[in-house]
Tab-separated table of C-alpha atoms and ligand atoms in Angstrom:
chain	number	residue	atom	x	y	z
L	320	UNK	CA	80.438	77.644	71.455
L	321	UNK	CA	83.635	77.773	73.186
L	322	UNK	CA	84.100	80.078	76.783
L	323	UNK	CA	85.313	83.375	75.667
L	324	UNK	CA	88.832	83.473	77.097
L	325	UNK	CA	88.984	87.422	76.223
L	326	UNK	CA	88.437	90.190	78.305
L	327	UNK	CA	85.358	90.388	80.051
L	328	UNK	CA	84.133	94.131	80.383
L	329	UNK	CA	81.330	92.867	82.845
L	330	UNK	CA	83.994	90.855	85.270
L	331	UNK	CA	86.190	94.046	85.200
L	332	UNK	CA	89.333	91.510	84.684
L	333	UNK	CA	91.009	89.180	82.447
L	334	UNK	CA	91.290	85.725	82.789
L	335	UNK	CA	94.401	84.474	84.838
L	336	UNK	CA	95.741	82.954	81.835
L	337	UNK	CA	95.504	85.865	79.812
L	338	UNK	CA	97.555	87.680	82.122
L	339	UNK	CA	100.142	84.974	82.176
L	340	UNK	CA	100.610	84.900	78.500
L	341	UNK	CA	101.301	88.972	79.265
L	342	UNK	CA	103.617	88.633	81.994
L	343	UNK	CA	105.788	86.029	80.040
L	344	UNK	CA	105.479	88.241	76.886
L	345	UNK	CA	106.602	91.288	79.221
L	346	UNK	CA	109.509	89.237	81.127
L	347	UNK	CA	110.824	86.987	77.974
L	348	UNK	CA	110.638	90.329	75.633
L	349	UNK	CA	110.534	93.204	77.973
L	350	UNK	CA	112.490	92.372	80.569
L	351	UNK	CA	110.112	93.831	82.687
L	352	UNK	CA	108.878	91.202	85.520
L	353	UNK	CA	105.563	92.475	86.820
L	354	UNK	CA	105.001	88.662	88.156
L	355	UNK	CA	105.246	90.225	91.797
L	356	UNK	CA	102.676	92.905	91.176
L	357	UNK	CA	99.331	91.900	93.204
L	358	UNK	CA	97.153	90.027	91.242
L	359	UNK	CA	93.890	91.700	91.488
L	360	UNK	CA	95.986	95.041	90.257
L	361	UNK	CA	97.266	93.633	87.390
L	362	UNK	CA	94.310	91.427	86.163
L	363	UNK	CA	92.625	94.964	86.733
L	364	UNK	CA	95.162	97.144	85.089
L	365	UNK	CA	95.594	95.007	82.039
L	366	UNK	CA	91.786	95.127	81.816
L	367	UNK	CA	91.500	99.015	81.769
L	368	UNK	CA	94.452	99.060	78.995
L	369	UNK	CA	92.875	96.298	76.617
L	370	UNK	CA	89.289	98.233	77.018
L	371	UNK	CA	90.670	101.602	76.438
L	372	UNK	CA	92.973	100.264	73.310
L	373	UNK	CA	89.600	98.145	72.419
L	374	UNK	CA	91.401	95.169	71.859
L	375	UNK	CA	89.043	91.756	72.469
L	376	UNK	CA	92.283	89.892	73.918
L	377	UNK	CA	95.877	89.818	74.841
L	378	UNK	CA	97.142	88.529	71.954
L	379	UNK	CA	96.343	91.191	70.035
L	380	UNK	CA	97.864	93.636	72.328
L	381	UNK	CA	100.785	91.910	72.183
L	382	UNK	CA	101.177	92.358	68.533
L	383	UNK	CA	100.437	96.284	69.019
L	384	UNK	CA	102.894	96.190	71.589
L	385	UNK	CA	105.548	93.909	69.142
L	386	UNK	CA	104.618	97.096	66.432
L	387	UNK	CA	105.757	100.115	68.612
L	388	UNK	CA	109.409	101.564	68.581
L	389	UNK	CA	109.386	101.249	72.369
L	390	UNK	CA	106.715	99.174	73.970
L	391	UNK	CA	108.870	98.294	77.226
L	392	UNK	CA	108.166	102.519	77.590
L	393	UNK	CA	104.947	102.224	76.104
L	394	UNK	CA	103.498	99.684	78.649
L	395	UNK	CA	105.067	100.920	81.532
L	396	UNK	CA	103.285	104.181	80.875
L	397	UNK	CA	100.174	102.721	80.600
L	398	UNK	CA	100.190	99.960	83.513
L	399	UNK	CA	101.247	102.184	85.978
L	400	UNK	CA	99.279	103.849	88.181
L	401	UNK	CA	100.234	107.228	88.387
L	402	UNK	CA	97.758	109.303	90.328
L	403	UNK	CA	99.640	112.159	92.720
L	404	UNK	CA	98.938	115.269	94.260
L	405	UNK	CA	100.740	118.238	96.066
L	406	UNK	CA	100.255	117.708	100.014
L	407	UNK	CA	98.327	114.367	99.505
L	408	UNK	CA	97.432	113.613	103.071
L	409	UNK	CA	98.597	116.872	104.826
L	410	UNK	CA	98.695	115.447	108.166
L	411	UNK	CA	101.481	113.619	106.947
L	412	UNK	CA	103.479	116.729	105.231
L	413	UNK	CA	102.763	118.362	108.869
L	414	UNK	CA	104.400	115.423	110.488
L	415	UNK	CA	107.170	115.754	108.221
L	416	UNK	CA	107.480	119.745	108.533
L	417	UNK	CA	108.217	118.485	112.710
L	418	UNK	CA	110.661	115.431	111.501
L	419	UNK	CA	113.036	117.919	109.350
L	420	UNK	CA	112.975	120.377	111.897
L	421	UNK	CA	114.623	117.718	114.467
L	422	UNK	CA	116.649	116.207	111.963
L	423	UNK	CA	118.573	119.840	110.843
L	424	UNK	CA	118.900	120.490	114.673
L	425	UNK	CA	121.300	116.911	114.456
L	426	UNK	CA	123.007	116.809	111.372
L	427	UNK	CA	124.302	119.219	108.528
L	428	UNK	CA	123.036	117.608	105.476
L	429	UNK	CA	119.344	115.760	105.161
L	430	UNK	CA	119.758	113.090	101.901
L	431	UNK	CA	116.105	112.047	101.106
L	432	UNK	CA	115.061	109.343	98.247
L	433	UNK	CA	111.809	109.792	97.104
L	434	UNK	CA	111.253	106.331	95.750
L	435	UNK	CA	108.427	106.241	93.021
L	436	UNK	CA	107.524	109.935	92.957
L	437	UNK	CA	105.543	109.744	89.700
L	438	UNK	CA	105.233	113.649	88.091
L	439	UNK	CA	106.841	115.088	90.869
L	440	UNK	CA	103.954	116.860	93.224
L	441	UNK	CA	105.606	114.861	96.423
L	442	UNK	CA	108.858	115.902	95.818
L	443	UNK	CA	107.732	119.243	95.362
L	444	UNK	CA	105.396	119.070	98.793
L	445	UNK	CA	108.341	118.534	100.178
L	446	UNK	CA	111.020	121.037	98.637
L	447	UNK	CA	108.533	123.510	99.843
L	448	UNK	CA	108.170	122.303	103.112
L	449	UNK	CA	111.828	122.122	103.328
L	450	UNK	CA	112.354	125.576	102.081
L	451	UNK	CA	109.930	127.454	104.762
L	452	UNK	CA	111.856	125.450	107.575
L	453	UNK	CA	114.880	127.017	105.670
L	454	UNK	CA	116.292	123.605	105.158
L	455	UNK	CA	116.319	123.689	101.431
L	456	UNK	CA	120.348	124.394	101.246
L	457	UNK	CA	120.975	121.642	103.714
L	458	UNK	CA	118.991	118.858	101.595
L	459	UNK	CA	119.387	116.814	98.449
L	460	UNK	CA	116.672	115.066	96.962
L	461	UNK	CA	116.447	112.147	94.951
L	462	UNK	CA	113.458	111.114	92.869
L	463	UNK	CA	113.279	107.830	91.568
L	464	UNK	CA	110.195	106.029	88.881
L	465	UNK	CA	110.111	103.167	87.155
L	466	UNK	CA	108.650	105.520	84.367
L	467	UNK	CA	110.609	107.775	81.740
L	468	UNK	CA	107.552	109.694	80.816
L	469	UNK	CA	106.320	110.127	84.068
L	470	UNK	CA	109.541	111.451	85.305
L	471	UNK	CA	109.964	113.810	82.072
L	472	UNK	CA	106.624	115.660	83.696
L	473	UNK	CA	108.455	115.623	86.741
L	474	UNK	CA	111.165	117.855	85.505
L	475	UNK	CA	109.073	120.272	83.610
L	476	UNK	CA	107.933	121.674	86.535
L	477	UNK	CA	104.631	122.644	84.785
L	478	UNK	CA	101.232	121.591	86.562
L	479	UNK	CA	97.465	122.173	85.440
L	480	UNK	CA	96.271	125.376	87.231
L	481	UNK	CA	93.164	123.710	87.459
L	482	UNK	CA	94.747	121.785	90.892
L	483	UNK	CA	96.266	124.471	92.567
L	484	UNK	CA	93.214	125.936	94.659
L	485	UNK	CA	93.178	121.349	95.828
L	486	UNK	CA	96.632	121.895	96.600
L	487	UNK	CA	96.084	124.964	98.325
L	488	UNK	CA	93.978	123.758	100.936
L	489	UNK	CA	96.311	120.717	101.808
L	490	UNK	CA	99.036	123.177	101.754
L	491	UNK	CA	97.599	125.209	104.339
L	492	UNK	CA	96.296	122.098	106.255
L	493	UNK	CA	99.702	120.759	106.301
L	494	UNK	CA	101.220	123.656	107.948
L	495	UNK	CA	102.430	126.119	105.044
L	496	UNK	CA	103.315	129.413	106.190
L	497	UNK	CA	102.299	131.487	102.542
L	498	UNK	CA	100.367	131.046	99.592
L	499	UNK	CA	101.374	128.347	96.750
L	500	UNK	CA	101.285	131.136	94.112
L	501	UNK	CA	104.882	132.833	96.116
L	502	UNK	CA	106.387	129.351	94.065
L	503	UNK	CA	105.153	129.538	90.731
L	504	UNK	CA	104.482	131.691	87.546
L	505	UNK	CA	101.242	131.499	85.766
L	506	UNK	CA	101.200	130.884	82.019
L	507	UNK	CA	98.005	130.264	80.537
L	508	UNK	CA	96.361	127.157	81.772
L	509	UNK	CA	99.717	125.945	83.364
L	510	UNK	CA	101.961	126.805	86.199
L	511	UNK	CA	105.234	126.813	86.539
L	512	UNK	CA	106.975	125.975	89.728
L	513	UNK	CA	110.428	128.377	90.235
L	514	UNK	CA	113.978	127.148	89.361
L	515	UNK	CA	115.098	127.434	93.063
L	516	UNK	CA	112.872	124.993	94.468
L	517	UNK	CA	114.753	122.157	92.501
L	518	UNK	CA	118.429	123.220	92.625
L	519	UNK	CA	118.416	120.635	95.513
L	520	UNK	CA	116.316	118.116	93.218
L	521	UNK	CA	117.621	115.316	90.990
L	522	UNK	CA	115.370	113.020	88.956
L	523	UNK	CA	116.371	108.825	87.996
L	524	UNK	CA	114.925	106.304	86.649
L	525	UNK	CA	114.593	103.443	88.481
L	526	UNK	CA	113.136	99.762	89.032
L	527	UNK	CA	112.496	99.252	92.874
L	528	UNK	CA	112.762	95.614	91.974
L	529	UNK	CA	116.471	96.485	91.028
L	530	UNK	CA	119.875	97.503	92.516
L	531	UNK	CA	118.730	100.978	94.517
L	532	UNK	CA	120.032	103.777	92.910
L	533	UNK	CA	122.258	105.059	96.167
L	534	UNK	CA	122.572	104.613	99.884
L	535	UNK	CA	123.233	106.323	103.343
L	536	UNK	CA	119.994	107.907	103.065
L	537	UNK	CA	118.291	109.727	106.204
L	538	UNK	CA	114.923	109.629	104.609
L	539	UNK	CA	113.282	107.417	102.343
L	540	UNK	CA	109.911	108.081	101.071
L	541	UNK	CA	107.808	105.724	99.509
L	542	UNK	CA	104.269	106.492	99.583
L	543	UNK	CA	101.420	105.030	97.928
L	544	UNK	CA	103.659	102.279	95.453
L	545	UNK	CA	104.368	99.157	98.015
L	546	UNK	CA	100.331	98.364	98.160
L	547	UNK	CA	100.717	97.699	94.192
L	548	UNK	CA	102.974	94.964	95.467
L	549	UNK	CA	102.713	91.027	96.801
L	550	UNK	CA	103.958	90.739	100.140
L	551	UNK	CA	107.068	88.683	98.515
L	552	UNK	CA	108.395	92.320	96.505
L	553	UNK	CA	107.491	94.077	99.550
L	554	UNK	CA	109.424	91.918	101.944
L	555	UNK	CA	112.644	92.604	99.258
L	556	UNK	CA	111.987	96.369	98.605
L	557	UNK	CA	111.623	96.743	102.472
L	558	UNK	CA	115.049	94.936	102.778
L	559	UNK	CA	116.571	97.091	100.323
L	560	UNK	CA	115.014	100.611	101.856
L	561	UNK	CA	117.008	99.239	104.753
L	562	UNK	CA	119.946	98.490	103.764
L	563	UNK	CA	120.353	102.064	101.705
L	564	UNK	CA	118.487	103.666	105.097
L	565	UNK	CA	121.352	105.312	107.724
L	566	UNK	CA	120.867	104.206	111.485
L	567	UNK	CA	118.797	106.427	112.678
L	568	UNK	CA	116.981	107.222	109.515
L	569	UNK	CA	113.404	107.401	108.633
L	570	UNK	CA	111.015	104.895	106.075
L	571	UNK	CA	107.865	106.962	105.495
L	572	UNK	CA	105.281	104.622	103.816
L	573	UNK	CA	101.816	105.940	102.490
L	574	UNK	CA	98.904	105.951	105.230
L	575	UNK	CA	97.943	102.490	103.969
L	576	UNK	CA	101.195	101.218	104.166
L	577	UNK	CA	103.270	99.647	106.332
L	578	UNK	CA	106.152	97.051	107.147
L	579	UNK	CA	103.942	94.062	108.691
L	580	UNK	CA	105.494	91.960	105.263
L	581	UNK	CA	109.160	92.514	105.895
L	582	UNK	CA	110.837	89.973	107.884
L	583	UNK	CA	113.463	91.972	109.508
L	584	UNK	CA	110.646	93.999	111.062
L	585	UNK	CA	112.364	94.542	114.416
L	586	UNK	CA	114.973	96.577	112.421
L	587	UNK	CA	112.310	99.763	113.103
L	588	UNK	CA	110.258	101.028	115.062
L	589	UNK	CA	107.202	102.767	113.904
L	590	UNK	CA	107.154	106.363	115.296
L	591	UNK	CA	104.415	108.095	113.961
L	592	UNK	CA	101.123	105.040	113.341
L	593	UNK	CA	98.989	107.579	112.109
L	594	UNK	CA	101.099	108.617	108.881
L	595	UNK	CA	103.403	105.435	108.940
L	596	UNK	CA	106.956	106.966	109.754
L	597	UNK	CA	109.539	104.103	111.079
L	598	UNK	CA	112.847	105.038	112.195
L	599	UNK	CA	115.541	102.611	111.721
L	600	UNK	CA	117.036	101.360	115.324
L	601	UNK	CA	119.492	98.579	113.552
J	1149	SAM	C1	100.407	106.049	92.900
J	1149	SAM	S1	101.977	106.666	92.402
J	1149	SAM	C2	102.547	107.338	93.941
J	1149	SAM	C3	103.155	108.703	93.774
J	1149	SAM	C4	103.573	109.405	95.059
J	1149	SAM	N1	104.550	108.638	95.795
J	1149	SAM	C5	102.382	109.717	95.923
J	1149	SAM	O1	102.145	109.046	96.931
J	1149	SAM	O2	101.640	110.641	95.576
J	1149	SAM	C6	102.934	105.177	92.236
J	1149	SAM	C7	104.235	105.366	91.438
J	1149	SAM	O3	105.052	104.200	91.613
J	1149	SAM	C8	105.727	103.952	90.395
J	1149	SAM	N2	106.163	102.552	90.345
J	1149	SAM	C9	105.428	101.442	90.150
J	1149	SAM	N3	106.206	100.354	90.103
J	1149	SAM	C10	107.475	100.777	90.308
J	1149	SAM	C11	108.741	100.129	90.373
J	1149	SAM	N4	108.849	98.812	90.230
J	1149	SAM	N5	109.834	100.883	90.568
J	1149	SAM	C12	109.745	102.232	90.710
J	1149	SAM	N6	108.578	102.907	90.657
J	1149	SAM	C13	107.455	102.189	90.463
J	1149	SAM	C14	104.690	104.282	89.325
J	1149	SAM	O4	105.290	104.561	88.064
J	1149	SAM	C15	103.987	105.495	89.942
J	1149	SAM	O5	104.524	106.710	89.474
């Protein structure tokens, strides 16, 4: 009998031809080129989506795929990872409550990119943050995802209750001066965040492995997406962030996270280790 090329639930992966004949399928069709993606993640991802789907192999997910009216969307949605929460890591959100603070005292607007903000709970971390520094009028912020769906929650505004006493904590942890529920209404098992904490806000879709969706940034925030990444992709998307970055700005990375893969390095200097904050010196 002949190896079983298929997926292997007890391996927790597919083969590394299996997830060739998926990343050619995805680039040739798709036009989506995950080929950058770390391995491990994607041999691990692909796994998860053929096990949930209970398909034995790749092929036949690529026939399901070939069947649906969108499957670039329908992919994406399932291969990312998408996991988020309001205040994640609130030493960092306290570290930026100090950063926006010494920014306002220098300049009249603060232009922030939010680079692969998934349903929006970062952006909305921040917004807050923003507003009880009494910022929020002097900011615009720009969230970007690869992912249409993920960035349609995003713009709902509407979280599970179920989070908020999780979010609570952080919030408080990170510095905030209230109580969460002064920025949302309830309605049943759902909140609702308030229209003003988004009149700064604008959503995009957008491929970090593309053309960046605007420049002359003072902050760009990327937490939590580069460590999906080979050190190749990270090396460009670093290069990029810089480029679109004003002197002087800041590149906030996620606490496991940082620039040791970009060549041009020396172009920042890392100001805060513990919650990886560079500033850009050139
Ligand atoms: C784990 S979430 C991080 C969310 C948020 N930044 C945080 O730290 O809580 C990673 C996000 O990166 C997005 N992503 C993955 N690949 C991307 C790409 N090539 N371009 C833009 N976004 C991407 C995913 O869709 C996902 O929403």
């Amino acid at each position: 009998m002949n190896e079983p090329v298929a997926y292997h639930p007890n391996k927790n992966s597919i083969s590394v031809e299996q997830k060739d004949q998926l990343l050619s399928y995805l680039n040739d069709k798709l036009e989506i080129d995950f080929s950058q993606y770390s391995e491990s993640s994607v041999r691990r991802r692909i796994s998860k989506i053929l096990m949930e789907l209970k398909f034995s192999d790749v092929e036949e997910y690529i026939k399901y795929l070939d069947q649906q009216p969108n499957p670039r969307e329908v992919f994406i949605e399932k291969f990312t990872v998408n996991v988020t929460e309001m205040f994640r890591d609130p030493f960092f959100y306290s570290c930026f409550g100090r950063l926006i603070q010494q920014l306002a005292s220098e300049k009249d607007h603060i232009k922030i990119w939010s680079a692969g903000c998934s349903s929006g709970e970062e952006i909305l971390s921040l917004a807050i943050l923003l507003k009880e520094n009494n910022l929020l009028h002097k900011a615009s912020i720009l969230g970007t995802d690869l992912s249409a769906a993920i960035l349609d929650l995003a713009k709902s505004k509407t979280y599970k209750h179920r989070h908020i006493a999780n979010y609570e904590e952080s919030y408080k942890e990170a510095g905030g001066k209230f109580s969460l529920e002064k920025y949302y209404s309830q309605d049943g098992e759902n909140v609702i965040f308030h229209d003003d904490l988004y009149h700064s806000i604008s959503f995009m879709e957008n491929d970090l492995m593309t053309t960046p969706p605007a420049s002359d940034f003072d902050i760009i925030i990327c937490r939590n997406v580069l460590i999906y990444f080979n050190p190749q992709l990270q090396n460009s998307i670093l290069g990029k962030f810089c480029t679109c970055l004003n002197d002087g700005g800041h590149l906030i990375l996620g606490s496991k996270e940082s620039i040791i893969f970009f060549e041009d390095r020396n172009a920042f200097v890392e100001i805060e280790p513990e919650s990886s904050i560079y500033k850009k010196v050139k």
